Coordinates of C-alpha atoms in Angstrom, one line a residue:
M23 CA 113.5 98.4 125.0
K24 CA 111.4 97.0 121.7
I25 CA 108.8 99.5 120.9
Y26 CA 105.5 98.7 119.1
F27 CA 104.3 102.5 117.1
A28 CA 100.6 102.4 116.1
A29 CA 99.3 105.0 113.6
S30 CA 96.8 105.5 111.2
I31 CA 97.5 103.4 107.4
R32 CA 94.0 102.5 106.2
G33 CA 92.5 105.4 107.9
G34 CA 94.5 108.0 106.2
R35 CA 98.9 108.4 105.7
K36 CA 98.2 112.5 105.6
D37 CA 100.4 112.9 108.8
S38 CA 103.1 109.8 107.8
G39 CA 105.7 112.4 107.6
V40 CA 105.0 113.3 111.2
Y41 CA 105.1 109.7 111.8
S42 CA 108.5 108.9 110.4
D43 CA 110.2 111.6 112.7
I44 CA 108.2 110.4 115.6
I45 CA 109.7 106.9 114.7
N46 CA 113.4 108.3 114.0
H47 CA 113.0 109.7 117.5
L48 CA 111.8 106.3 119.2
K49 CA 114.7 104.8 118.1
E50 CA 117.0 106.4 120.0
F51 CA 115.2 104.8 122.9
G52 CA 115.2 101.4 121.4
E53 CA 113.9 99.2 118.3
V54 CA 110.7 99.8 116.8
L55 CA 109.2 96.8 115.9
T56 CA 106.7 98.7 113.3
E57 CA 109.1 101.2 111.6
H58 CA 106.8 100.6 108.2
I59 CA 104.5 103.0 109.4
G60 CA 106.8 106.3 109.0
Y61 CA 107.7 104.8 105.2
E62 CA 106.3 107.5 102.4
S63 CA 105.7 104.8 100.3
L64 CA 103.4 103.1 102.5
T65 CA 99.5 104.3 101.5
A66 CA 96.1 104.1 102.5
T67 CA 95.6 100.9 100.4
G68 CA 98.1 98.8 103.0
E69 CA 100.7 96.6 102.4
D70 CA 100.7 94.5 99.1
A71 CA 103.1 91.8 99.8
M72 CA 100.7 90.3 103.1
N73 CA 97.4 89.3 103.0
D74 CA 95.0 90.7 106.3
I75 CA 95.4 87.6 107.9
Q76 CA 99.2 87.6 107.7
I77 CA 99.2 91.8 108.6
H78 CA 96.8 91.3 111.8
D79 CA 99.1 87.8 112.9
R80 CA 102.6 89.7 112.5
D81 CA 101.5 92.8 114.4
M82 CA 99.8 90.9 117.1
E83 CA 103.1 88.9 117.5
W84 CA 104.6 92.2 117.5
L85 CA 102.7 93.6 119.6
I86 CA 103.2 90.9 122.7
K87 CA 106.6 91.2 121.8
S88 CA 106.9 94.9 122.8
D89 CA 108.0 96.6 126.1
I90 CA 105.5 99.6 125.0
V91 CA 102.8 100.7 122.8
I92 CA 103.2 104.7 121.4
A93 CA 100.4 105.5 119.4
E94 CA 100.1 108.6 117.3
V95 CA 96.3 108.9 117.7
T96 CA 95.5 112.3 115.8
N97 CA 94.2 110.6 112.7
P98 CA 91.4 108.0 114.0
S99 CA 91.6 104.4 112.8
L100 CA 89.9 101.3 114.1
G101 CA 93.1 99.7 113.8
V102 CA 94.9 101.7 116.3
G103 CA 92.0 101.6 118.4
Y104 CA 92.0 97.6 118.2
E105 CA 95.5 97.6 119.2
L106 CA 95.6 99.5 121.7
G107 CA 92.8 97.4 123.5
R108 CA 94.4 94.5 122.8
A109 CA 97.8 96.4 124.4
I110 CA 95.6 97.0 127.7
A111 CA 94.3 93.0 127.6
Y112 CA 98.0 92.0 127.1
N113 CA 98.8 94.9 130.5
K114 CA 101.4 96.9 128.1
K115 CA 102.5 100.4 128.6
I116 CA 100.9 102.7 126.4
L117 CA 101.3 106.2 125.4
C118 CA 99.2 108.2 122.9
L119 CA 100.4 110.9 121.2
Y120 CA 97.5 113.7 119.9
R121 CA 98.1 116.8 118.1
Q122 CA 95.7 119.4 119.4
Q123 CA 93.4 120.9 117.2
S124 CA 90.6 123.0 117.5
E125 CA 87.8 121.7 115.6
K126 CA 88.6 117.7 117.0
K127 CA 88.9 116.5 120.5
L128 CA 90.5 113.4 121.2
S129 CA 87.6 110.6 121.8
A130 CA 87.0 109.9 125.3
M131 CA 88.2 105.9 125.0
I132 CA 91.4 106.9 124.6
S133 CA 91.9 110.3 127.0
G134 CA 89.5 108.4 130.0
A135 CA 91.5 105.4 129.9
Q136 CA 92.9 105.0 133.3
E137 CA 95.6 102.2 131.4
I138 CA 96.6 105.2 129.0
D139 CA 99.0 107.9 128.9
C140 CA 98.5 110.3 126.7
I141 CA 100.5 113.7 126.0
K142 CA 99.1 116.4 124.1
Y143 CA 101.7 118.2 121.5
S144 CA 101.2 121.3 119.0
N145 CA 104.0 120.7 117.5
I146 CA 107.5 117.5 116.9
E147 CA 110.1 119.3 118.7
E148 CA 107.6 120.1 121.7
L149 CA 106.3 116.3 121.4
K150 CA 110.3 114.9 121.3
K151 CA 111.0 116.7 124.3
K152 CA 108.0 115.1 125.7
I153 CA 108.7 111.9 124.6
S154 CA 112.1 111.7 126.2
D155 CA 110.7 112.7 129.0
Y156 CA 108.4 110.3 129.4
I157 CA 110.5 107.2 128.7
K158 CA 113.5 108.2 131.0
K159 CA 111.1 108.4 134.1

């Protein structure tokens, strides 16, 4: 299985450790095309070796090749929203992961989209079990 993992980069990297944990878990189920999203060295300025057009085109190629799109959407990101919209247009299976927070709610554009499955979680161990159950069904 080819997995396209999406999460905030330029929108903020405070959850990069969470992304890394999720990616490592997803590797049990297939190839994570966007493994770099979990790198601690990737900052909110993005990738320095490529320009924006190159990044966009590479990521769209990966998204098209993927069997499933999994996005961590706790930290709002314009790029992730764009990727999810494109994934819907390409009829991809989509799973969004959202860490419940008392002060914030998930966007209705994600939670209300019938083409998107959502998993809410409070800690990484709970999330790993939910991801495993989802992928195995």
